[in-house]
């Protein structure tokens, strides 16, 4: 912290005036643990949302976007979520930062409407710790209360293990959230201990096929059969199916043939900063 470092130095020297000295703050920062850096990052507003578009395999149109968090560290550059989300979870900071992500996504969505862009629903990833929290539903309710149009712009991505930890509480929470008009997506489907009897009880709108299954399609008939069956299963439960991690034309072609509804992946677009998402995907769709 600038002022503390300056104050200590000034006191030590008996100086009357405080000033910041770059080498001094660098030294202090160098001693900070990742945890402290993340606390500071929150204060300095260094977390950002990148948006990755989803595309209909039928119409080719952009159907939505996933918000993916990055830490814009001024010293080292963009840090991917796998490097800091676990620490946010260990320290409990995930509640505050997770709340920020939902608030930011809603603000972006409302801004798109006001700017005359064709808005798409934004999917925000939720940590198991958030969903387990007794106050989570109320929190979502409060966050969407800023505008009556907000709920239609929000989708929450959860994973199977998240719900399985306490299935009754999980189902009740998801039902309450869905009743608000917010959509629920089951992320990374197939990677957890998928229980089909539980799956049918979950209040869901979308099922996302994990990237690993999309990759396995190329490996032969077994890989194809699994994806085909996941799609059939999802449709029988009246869920929209999104394939994750689509990187090749071949994968996208196969998925279209298998009646998968949407795709997301580097083939269409990598996650991009919000300004780029607006100009490249929303403005074009709206013909602005
Ligand atoms: P996820 O929700 O399954 O997100 C998909 C990840 O796959 C993203 O990585 C995305 O950049 C990457 N991806 C997308 N298309 C492709 C592709 O074609 N090929 C490959 N190889 N990868 C692709 P990212 O952004 O690094 O996020 C990793 C994970 O971090 C996410 O997995 C999610 O679990 C977590 N995460 C991200 N943002 C948040 C957040 O705001 N809150 C929480 N709790 N977790 C988050
Ligand atoms: Mg996700
Ligand atoms: Mg995923």
mmCIF file of C-alpha atoms and ligand atoms in Angstrom:
data_model
loop_
_atom_site.group_PDB
_atom_site.id
_atom_site.type_symbol
_atom_site.label_atom_id
_atom_site.label_comp_id
_atom_site.label_asym_id
_atom_site.label_seq_id
_atom_site.Cartn_x
_atom_site.Cartn_y
_atom_site.Cartn_z
ATOM 1 C CA UNK A 1 0.000 0.000 0.000
ATOM 2 C CA UNK A 2 1.452 3.265 -1.248
ATOM 3 C CA UNK A 3 0.634 5.513 1.665
ATOM 4 C CA UNK A 4 1.875 3.097 4.334
ATOM 5 C CA UNK A 5 5.166 2.558 2.558
ATOM 6 C CA UNK A 6 5.625 6.273 2.020
ATOM 7 C CA UNK A 7 4.691 7.016 5.599
ATOM 8 C CA UNK A 8 7.192 4.509 7.012
ATOM 9 C CA UNK A 9 9.943 5.840 4.828
ATOM 10 C CA UNK A 10 9.135 9.442 5.655
ATOM 11 C CA UNK A 11 9.027 8.691 9.366
ATOM 12 C CA UNK A 12 12.340 6.890 9.200
ATOM 13 C CA UNK A 13 13.895 9.909 7.541
ATOM 14 C CA UNK A 14 12.061 12.469 9.625
ATOM 15 C CA UNK A 15 10.636 14.017 6.475
ATOM 16 C CA UNK A 16 7.674 16.371 6.539
ATOM 17 C CA UNK A 17 6.175 15.477 3.193
ATOM 18 C CA UNK A 18 5.012 12.152 1.911
ATOM 19 C CA UNK A 19 5.677 11.085 -1.625
ATOM 20 C CA UNK A 20 5.524 7.863 -3.617
ATOM 21 C CA UNK A 21 8.617 6.280 -4.917
ATOM 22 C CA UNK A 22 8.266 3.537 -7.537
ATOM 23 C CA UNK A 23 11.119 1.341 -6.306
ATOM 24 C CA UNK A 24 9.661 1.491 -2.831
ATOM 25 C CA UNK A 25 6.234 0.235 -3.866
ATOM 26 C CA UNK A 26 7.788 -2.431 -6.081
ATOM 27 C CA UNK A 27 9.674 -3.785 -3.097
ATOM 28 C CA UNK A 28 6.539 -3.934 -1.002
ATOM 29 C CA UNK A 29 4.554 -5.560 -3.817
ATOM 30 C CA UNK A 30 7.288 -8.132 -4.294
ATOM 31 C CA UNK A 31 6.643 -9.395 -0.793
ATOM 32 C CA UNK A 32 2.949 -9.778 -1.214
ATOM 33 C CA UNK A 33 1.586 -13.253 -1.488
ATOM 34 C CA UNK A 34 -0.810 -14.135 -4.299
ATOM 35 C CA UNK A 35 -3.613 -13.811 -1.791
ATOM 36 C CA UNK A 36 -2.684 -10.246 -0.950
ATOM 37 C CA UNK A 37 -2.198 -9.422 -4.594
ATOM 38 C CA UNK A 38 -5.704 -10.665 -5.286
ATOM 39 C CA UNK A 39 -7.129 -8.561 -2.450
ATOM 40 C CA UNK A 40 -5.385 -5.591 -3.986
ATOM 41 C CA UNK A 41 -6.601 -6.564 -7.458
ATOM 42 C CA UNK A 42 -10.179 -6.412 -6.188
ATOM 43 C CA UNK A 43 -9.622 -2.944 -4.724
ATOM 44 C CA UNK A 44 -7.912 -1.738 -7.907
ATOM 45 C CA UNK A 45 -10.637 -3.177 -10.132
ATOM 46 C CA UNK A 46 -8.228 -5.430 -12.011
ATOM 47 C CA UNK A 47 -10.662 -8.279 -12.717
ATOM 48 C CA UNK A 48 -12.213 -8.191 -16.169
ATOM 49 C CA UNK A 49 -14.727 -10.257 -18.087
ATOM 50 C CA UNK A 50 -13.850 -11.632 -21.502
ATOM 51 C CA UNK A 51 -16.730 -12.739 -23.684
ATOM 52 C CA UNK A 52 -16.815 -15.827 -25.855
ATOM 53 C CA UNK A 53 -19.750 -16.003 -28.281
ATOM 54 C CA UNK A 54 -21.918 -19.070 -28.798
ATOM 55 C CA UNK A 55 -23.321 -19.740 -32.217
ATOM 56 C CA UNK A 56 -26.389 -21.595 -33.481
ATOM 57 C CA UNK A 57 -25.470 -24.625 -35.574
ATOM 58 C CA UNK A 58 -28.725 -24.128 -37.490
ATOM 59 C CA UNK A 59 -28.853 -20.402 -38.294
ATOM 60 C CA UNK A 60 -25.203 -19.509 -37.695
ATOM 61 C CA UNK A 61 -26.326 -16.603 -35.520
ATOM 62 C CA UNK A 62 -24.760 -15.562 -32.216
ATOM 63 C CA UNK A 63 -27.072 -16.931 -29.547
ATOM 64 C CA UNK A 64 -25.268 -15.907 -26.376
ATOM 65 C CA UNK A 65 -21.920 -15.382 -24.734
ATOM 66 C CA UNK A 66 -19.995 -16.865 -21.847
ATOM 67 C CA UNK A 67 -18.311 -14.443 -19.469
ATOM 68 C CA UNK A 68 -14.828 -15.689 -18.597
ATOM 69 C CA UNK A 69 -12.904 -13.949 -15.865
ATOM 70 C CA UNK A 70 -9.338 -12.724 -16.247
ATOM 71 C CA UNK A 71 -7.075 -10.839 -13.883
ATOM 72 C CA UNK A 72 -5.500 -7.934 -15.656
ATOM 73 C CA UNK A 73 -2.316 -7.809 -13.600
ATOM 74 C CA UNK A 74 -0.535 -4.543 -14.465
ATOM 75 C CA UNK A 75 2.858 -6.202 -13.886
ATOM 76 C CA UNK A 76 2.490 -9.563 -15.597
ATOM 77 C CA UNK A 77 -0.455 -9.067 -17.932
ATOM 78 C CA UNK A 78 -3.582 -11.154 -18.304
ATOM 79 C CA UNK A 79 -3.857 -14.052 -15.838
ATOM 80 C CA UNK A 80 -6.198 -16.985 -16.690
ATOM 81 C CA UNK A 81 -8.857 -18.044 -14.157
ATOM 82 C CA UNK A 82 -7.280 -21.426 -13.366
ATOM 83 C CA UNK A 83 -4.389 -19.502 -11.783
ATOM 84 C CA UNK A 84 -6.426 -17.481 -9.325
ATOM 85 C CA UNK A 85 -9.982 -18.833 -8.918
ATOM 86 C CA UNK A 86 -8.736 -21.602 -6.541
ATOM 87 C CA UNK A 87 -7.147 -18.954 -4.286
ATOM 88 C CA UNK A 88 -10.308 -16.847 -4.372
ATOM 89 C CA UNK A 89 -12.164 -19.980 -3.275
ATOM 90 C CA UNK A 90 -9.718 -20.894 -0.506
ATOM 91 C CA UNK A 91 -9.869 -17.411 0.957
ATOM 92 C CA UNK A 92 -13.602 -16.891 0.550
ATOM 93 C CA UNK A 93 -13.000 -13.931 -1.771
ATOM 94 C CA UNK A 94 -14.900 -15.833 -4.462
ATOM 95 C CA UNK A 95 -18.181 -14.628 -2.949
ATOM 96 C CA UNK A 96 -17.367 -10.988 -3.487
ATOM 97 C CA UNK A 97 -15.599 -11.423 -6.821
ATOM 98 C CA UNK A 98 -18.297 -13.800 -8.062
ATOM 99 C CA UNK A 99 -20.922 -11.213 -7.156
ATOM 100 C CA UNK A 100 -18.940 -8.626 -9.068
ATOM 101 C CA UNK A 101 -18.905 -10.856 -12.172
ATOM 102 C CA UNK A 102 -22.699 -11.161 -12.171
ATOM 103 C CA UNK A 103 -23.113 -7.425 -11.561
ATOM 104 C CA UNK A 104 -20.705 -6.605 -14.394
ATOM 105 C CA UNK A 105 -22.394 -8.995 -16.829
ATOM 106 C CA UNK A 106 -25.790 -7.439 -16.068
ATOM 107 C CA UNK A 107 -24.380 -3.926 -16.519
ATOM 108 C CA UNK A 108 -22.884 -4.900 -19.881
ATOM 109 C CA UNK A 109 -26.143 -6.491 -21.018
ATOM 110 C CA UNK A 110 -28.197 -3.414 -20.100
ATOM 111 C CA UNK A 111 -25.668 -1.144 -21.805
ATOM 112 C CA UNK A 112 -26.025 -3.188 -25.008
ATOM 113 C CA UNK A 113 -29.794 -2.692 -24.989
ATOM 114 C CA UNK A 114 -29.408 1.038 -24.383
ATOM 115 C CA UNK A 115 -26.878 1.284 -27.224
ATOM 116 C CA UNK A 116 -29.295 -0.316 -29.671
ATOM 117 C CA UNK A 117 -27.213 -3.455 -30.016
ATOM 118 C CA UNK A 118 -28.840 -6.848 -30.332
ATOM 119 C CA UNK A 119 -28.244 -8.106 -26.792
ATOM 120 C CA UNK A 120 -27.545 -11.772 -26.059
ATOM 121 C CA UNK A 121 -27.872 -13.608 -22.772
ATOM 122 C CA UNK A 122 -24.628 -13.761 -20.791
ATOM 123 C CA UNK A 123 -23.614 -16.964 -19.020
ATOM 124 C CA UNK A 124 -21.608 -16.410 -15.832
ATOM 125 C CA UNK A 125 -19.714 -19.265 -14.167
ATOM 126 C CA UNK A 126 -20.595 -19.942 -10.552
ATOM 127 C CA UNK A 127 -18.312 -21.565 -7.977
ATOM 128 C CA UNK A 128 -19.645 -24.446 -5.834
ATOM 129 C CA UNK A 129 -18.986 -22.267 -2.782
ATOM 130 C CA UNK A 130 -21.346 -19.608 -4.076
ATOM 131 C CA UNK A 131 -24.141 -22.049 -4.802
ATOM 132 C CA UNK A 132 -23.734 -23.675 -1.388
ATOM 133 C CA UNK A 133 -24.071 -20.299 0.321
ATOM 134 C CA UNK A 134 -27.510 -19.875 1.902
ATOM 135 C CA UNK A 135 -27.726 -16.285 0.773
ATOM 136 C CA UNK A 136 -26.959 -16.973 -2.879
ATOM 137 C CA UNK A 137 -30.515 -16.917 -4.256
ATOM 138 C CA UNK A 138 -31.249 -13.648 -2.461
ATOM 139 C CA UNK A 139 -28.035 -12.228 -3.850
ATOM 140 C CA UNK A 140 -29.006 -13.070 -7.436
ATOM 141 C CA UNK A 141 -32.454 -11.650 -6.803
ATOM 142 C CA UNK A 142 -30.918 -8.428 -5.559
ATOM 143 C CA UNK A 143 -28.477 -8.205 -8.477
ATOM 144 C CA UNK A 144 -31.218 -8.521 -11.099
ATOM 145 C CA UNK A 145 -33.458 -6.062 -9.262
ATOM 146 C CA UNK A 146 -31.489 -3.164 -10.773
ATOM 147 C CA UNK A 147 -33.630 -3.408 -13.912
ATOM 148 C CA UNK A 148 -36.646 -5.490 -14.912
ATOM 149 C CA UNK A 149 -34.850 -6.502 -18.116
ATOM 150 C CA UNK A 150 -31.824 -7.892 -16.278
ATOM 151 C CA UNK A 151 -33.064 -11.457 -15.624
ATOM 152 C CA UNK A 152 -33.527 -12.093 -19.361
ATOM 153 C CA UNK A 153 -29.852 -11.306 -19.845
ATOM 154 C CA UNK A 154 -28.478 -13.683 -17.256
ATOM 155 C CA UNK A 155 -27.588 -17.360 -17.258
ATOM 156 C CA UNK A 156 -25.619 -19.179 -14.555
ATOM 157 C CA UNK A 157 -23.225 -22.020 -15.352
ATOM 158 C CA UNK A 158 -22.952 -24.692 -12.708
ATOM 159 C CA UNK A 159 -21.298 -28.105 -12.651
ATOM 160 C CA UNK A 160 -22.721 -31.448 -11.585
ATOM 161 C CA UNK A 161 -20.480 -31.811 -8.555
ATOM 162 C CA UNK A 162 -21.769 -28.475 -7.328
ATOM 163 C CA UNK A 163 -25.289 -29.743 -7.052
ATOM 164 C CA UNK A 164 -24.407 -33.242 -5.894
ATOM 165 C CA UNK A 165 -22.724 -31.921 -2.738
ATOM 166 C CA UNK A 166 -26.150 -31.208 -1.327
ATOM 167 C CA UNK A 167 -28.674 -32.216 -3.878
ATOM 168 C CA UNK A 168 -31.856 -31.053 -2.137
ATOM 169 C CA UNK A 169 -30.483 -27.625 -1.334
ATOM 170 C CA UNK A 170 -28.974 -27.376 -4.823
ATOM 171 C CA UNK A 171 -32.236 -28.223 -6.584
ATOM 172 C CA UNK A 172 -34.208 -25.813 -4.399
ATOM 173 C CA UNK A 173 -31.767 -22.975 -5.081
ATOM 174 C CA UNK A 174 -31.736 -23.576 -8.810
ATOM 175 C CA UNK A 175 -35.526 -23.720 -8.910
ATOM 176 C CA UNK A 176 -35.770 -20.395 -7.104
ATOM 177 C CA UNK A 177 -33.240 -18.802 -9.454
ATOM 178 C CA UNK A 178 -35.012 -20.123 -12.538
ATOM 179 C CA UNK A 179 -38.308 -18.805 -11.246
ATOM 180 C CA UNK A 180 -36.729 -15.340 -11.456
ATOM 181 C CA UNK A 181 -36.239 -15.797 -15.211
ATOM 182 C CA UNK A 182 -32.536 -16.551 -15.041
ATOM 183 C CA UNK A 183 -31.364 -19.539 -17.092
ATOM 184 C CA UNK A 184 -29.273 -22.402 -15.707
ATOM 185 C CA UNK A 185 -26.616 -24.286 -17.675
ATOM 186 C CA UNK A 186 -24.951 -27.525 -16.686
ATOM 187 C CA UNK A 187 -21.282 -26.960 -17.584
ATOM 188 C CA UNK A 188 -18.620 -29.595 -18.395
ATOM 189 C CA UNK A 189 -21.264 -32.303 -18.731
ATOM 190 C CA UNK A 190 -19.881 -35.822 -18.532
ATOM 191 C CA UNK A 191 -16.766 -35.040 -16.524
ATOM 192 C CA UNK A 192 -18.326 -35.461 -13.082
ATOM 193 C CA UNK A 193 -20.064 -38.450 -11.577
ATOM 194 C CA UNK A 194 -23.051 -37.916 -13.806
ATOM 195 C CA UNK A 195 -26.059 -39.543 -12.310
ATOM 196 C CA UNK A 196 -28.863 -39.819 -14.824
ATOM 197 C CA UNK A 197 -31.560 -40.013 -12.177
ATOM 198 C CA UNK A 198 -30.292 -36.787 -10.648
ATOM 199 C CA UNK A 199 -29.915 -35.130 -14.032
ATOM 200 C CA UNK A 200 -33.608 -35.485 -14.745
ATOM 201 C CA UNK A 201 -34.422 -33.775 -11.443
ATOM 202 C CA UNK A 202 -32.218 -30.727 -12.018
ATOM 203 C CA UNK A 203 -33.978 -27.548 -13.114
ATOM 204 C CA UNK A 204 -31.896 -26.760 -16.202
ATOM 205 C CA UNK A 205 -32.167 -24.933 -19.514
ATOM 206 C CA UNK A 206 -28.910 -25.841 -21.222
ATOM 207 C CA UNK A 207 -26.456 -28.717 -21.176
ATOM 208 C CA UNK A 208 -22.866 -28.113 -22.246
ATOM 209 C CA UNK A 209 -20.977 -31.078 -23.632
ATOM 210 C CA UNK A 210 -17.455 -31.025 -22.265
ATOM 211 C CA UNK A 211 -14.594 -30.319 -24.657
ATOM 212 C CA UNK A 212 -13.057 -33.755 -24.049
ATOM 213 C CA UNK A 213 -16.026 -35.465 -25.765
ATOM 214 C CA UNK A 214 -15.819 -33.092 -28.714
ATOM 215 C CA UNK A 215 -12.146 -34.056 -29.070
ATOM 216 C CA UNK A 216 -12.949 -37.775 -28.831
ATOM 217 C CA UNK A 217 -15.351 -37.594 -31.778
ATOM 218 C CA UNK A 218 -12.389 -37.720 -34.141
ATOM 219 C CA UNK A 219 -11.052 -40.881 -32.467
ATOM 220 C CA UNK A 220 -13.702 -43.147 -33.901
ATOM 221 C CA UNK A 221 -17.206 -44.557 -33.581
ATOM 222 C CA UNK A 222 -17.192 -44.766 -29.776
ATOM 223 C CA UNK A 223 -16.450 -41.073 -29.446
ATOM 224 C CA UNK A 224 -19.179 -40.261 -31.950
ATOM 225 C CA UNK A 225 -21.699 -42.515 -30.200
ATOM 226 C CA UNK A 226 -21.120 -40.817 -26.846
ATOM 227 C CA UNK A 227 -21.724 -37.331 -28.211
ATOM 228 C CA UNK A 228 -24.755 -38.548 -30.143
ATOM 229 C CA UNK A 229 -26.213 -40.074 -26.985
ATOM 230 C CA UNK A 230 -25.568 -36.992 -24.862
ATOM 231 C CA UNK A 231 -27.402 -34.891 -27.449
ATOM 232 C CA UNK A 232 -30.353 -37.307 -27.531
ATOM 233 C CA UNK A 233 -30.462 -37.446 -23.740
ATOM 234 C CA UNK A 234 -30.419 -33.642 -23.461
ATOM 235 C CA UNK A 235 -33.169 -33.242 -26.038
ATOM 236 C CA UNK A 236 -35.324 -35.831 -24.307
ATOM 237 C CA UNK A 237 -35.006 -33.681 -21.174
ATOM 238 C CA UNK A 238 -36.006 -30.606 -23.280
ATOM 239 C CA UNK A 239 -32.588 -29.004 -22.863
ATOM 240 C CA UNK A 240 -30.653 -26.961 -25.362
ATOM 241 C CA UNK A 241 -27.284 -28.560 -26.123
ATOM 242 C CA UNK A 242 -24.084 -26.577 -26.530
ATOM 243 C CA UNK A 243 -20.793 -28.190 -27.563
ATOM 244 C CA UNK A 244 -17.721 -26.646 -25.919
ATOM 245 C CA UNK A 245 -14.217 -26.351 -27.293
ATOM 246 C CA UNK A 246 -15.093 -26.694 -30.977
ATOM 247 C CA UNK A 247 -11.854 -26.037 -32.848
ATOM 248 C CA UNK A 248 -12.303 -27.524 -36.332
ATOM 249 C CA UNK A 249 -14.755 -27.355 -39.226
ATOM 250 C CA UNK A 250 -14.976 -31.143 -39.086
ATOM 251 C CA UNK A 251 -16.182 -31.082 -35.461
ATOM 252 C CA UNK A 252 -18.721 -28.403 -36.214
ATOM 253 C CA UNK A 253 -20.017 -30.342 -39.240
ATOM 254 C CA UNK A 254 -20.420 -33.549 -37.227
ATOM 255 C CA UNK A 255 -22.174 -31.712 -34.405
ATOM 256 C CA UNK A 256 -24.587 -30.112 -36.847
ATOM 257 C CA UNK A 257 -25.371 -33.548 -38.339
ATOM 258 C CA UNK A 258 -25.989 -34.887 -34.843
ATOM 259 C CA UNK A 259 -28.498 -32.081 -34.213
ATOM 260 C CA UNK A 260 -26.454 -30.343 -31.549
ATOM 261 C CA UNK A 261 -28.047 -26.889 -31.120
ATOM 262 C CA UNK A 262 -25.097 -24.571 -30.521
ATOM 263 C CA UNK A 263 -21.346 -24.471 -30.469
ATOM 264 C CA UNK A 264 -18.712 -22.503 -28.643
ATOM 265 C CA UNK A 265 -14.997 -22.652 -29.335
ATOM 266 C CA UNK A 266 -11.895 -21.244 -30.932
ATOM 267 C CA UNK A 267 -13.209 -22.155 -34.419
ATOM 268 C CA UNK A 268 -15.782 -19.395 -34.079
ATOM 269 C CA UNK A 269 -13.985 -17.092 -31.652
ATOM 270 C CA UNK A 270 -11.661 -17.009 -28.675
ATOM 271 C CA UNK A 271 -12.877 -15.092 -25.626
ATOM 272 C CA UNK A 272 -12.446 -11.362 -26.343
ATOM 273 C CA UNK A 273 -12.613 -8.121 -24.312
ATOM 274 C CA UNK A 274 -16.077 -6.592 -24.067
ATOM 275 C CA UNK A 275 -15.419 -3.767 -26.567
ATOM 276 C CA UNK A 276 -14.353 -6.275 -29.205
ATOM 277 C CA UNK A 277 -17.331 -8.482 -28.487
ATOM 278 C CA UNK A 278 -19.630 -5.505 -28.982
ATOM 279 C CA UNK A 279 -18.074 -4.344 -32.233
ATOM 280 C CA UNK A 280 -17.450 -7.762 -33.786
ATOM 281 C CA UNK A 281 -20.553 -9.663 -32.770
ATOM 282 C CA UNK A 282 -23.321 -7.432 -31.421
ATOM 283 C CA UNK A 283 -23.001 -4.376 -33.648
ATOM 284 C CA UNK A 284 -22.779 -6.536 -36.770
ATOM 285 C CA UNK A 285 -25.820 -8.581 -35.781
ATOM 286 C CA UNK A 286 -27.784 -5.388 -35.222
ATOM 287 C CA UNK A 287 -26.477 -3.885 -38.445
ATOM 288 C CA UNK A 288 -25.269 -0.824 -36.511
HETATM 289 P P1 LIG B 1 -15.334 -23.315 -18.468
HETATM 290 O O1 LIG B 1 -16.485 -22.615 -17.853
HETATM 291 O O2 LIG B 1 -15.570 -24.722 -18.918
HETATM 292 O O3 LIG B 1 -14.890 -22.390 -19.670
HETATM 293 C C1 LIG B 1 -14.418 -22.843 -20.924
HETATM 294 C C2 LIG B 1 -12.926 -22.699 -21.029
HETATM 295 O O4 LIG B 1 -12.503 -23.290 -22.289
HETATM 296 C C3 LIG B 1 -12.429 -21.264 -21.078
HETATM 297 O O5 LIG B 1 -11.145 -21.224 -20.476
HETATM 298 C C4 LIG B 1 -12.291 -21.000 -22.572
HETATM 299 O O6 LIG B 1 -11.377 -19.976 -22.904
HETATM 300 C C5 LIG B 1 -11.795 -22.347 -23.048
HETATM 301 N N1 LIG B 1 -12.104 -22.589 -24.456
HETATM 302 C C6 LIG B 1 -13.122 -22.094 -25.185
HETATM 303 N N2 LIG B 1 -13.089 -22.560 -26.448
HETATM 304 C C7 LIG B 1 -12.008 -23.367 -26.534
HETATM 305 C C8 LIG B 1 -11.453 -24.161 -27.594
HETATM 306 O O7 LIG B 1 -11.927 -24.199 -28.726
HETATM 307 N N3 LIG B 1 -10.330 -24.875 -27.297
HETATM 308 C C9 LIG B 1 -9.782 -24.854 -26.046
HETATM 309 N N4 LIG B 1 -8.649 -25.570 -25.869
HETATM 310 N N5 LIG B 1 -10.289 -24.142 -25.022
HETATM 311 C C10 LIG B 1 -11.383 -23.403 -25.271
HETATM 312 P P2 LIG B 1 -10.810 -20.121 -19.368
HETATM 313 O O8 LIG B 1 -11.355 -18.798 -19.779
HETATM 314 O O9 LIG B 1 -9.366 -20.224 -19.083
HETATM 315 O O10 LIG B 1 -11.642 -20.624 -18.103
HETATM 316 C C11 LIG B 1 -11.326 -21.816 -17.449
HETATM 317 C C12 LIG B 1 -12.315 -22.116 -16.358
HETATM 318 O O11 LIG B 1 -12.251 -21.139 -15.317
HETATM 319 C C13 LIG B 1 -13.768 -22.094 -16.805
HETATM 320 O O12 LIG B 1 -14.068 -23.285 -17.470
HETATM 321 C C14 LIG B 1 -14.484 -21.909 -15.492
HETATM 322 O O13 LIG B 1 -14.640 -23.149 -14.833
HETATM 323 C C15 LIG B 1 -13.518 -21.062 -14.684
HETATM 324 N N6 LIG B 1 -13.994 -19.667 -14.687
HETATM 325 C C16 LIG B 1 -13.850 -18.736 -15.636
HETATM 326 N N7 LIG B 1 -14.453 -17.573 -15.273
HETATM 327 C C17 LIG B 1 -15.000 -17.801 -14.053
HETATM 328 C C18 LIG B 1 -15.769 -16.993 -13.140
HETATM 329 O O14 LIG B 1 -16.129 -15.835 -13.393
HETATM 330 N N8 LIG B 1 -16.142 -17.595 -11.956
HETATM 331 C C19 LIG B 1 -15.817 -18.884 -11.653
HETATM 332 N N9 LIG B 1 -16.225 -19.388 -10.468
HETATM 333 N N10 LIG B 1 -15.112 -19.661 -12.494
HETATM 334 C C20 LIG B 1 -14.705 -19.129 -13.678
HETATM 335 MG MG1 LIG B 2 -18.362 -22.341 -18.236
HETATM 336 MG MG1 LIG B 3 -16.966 -25.840 -19.526
#
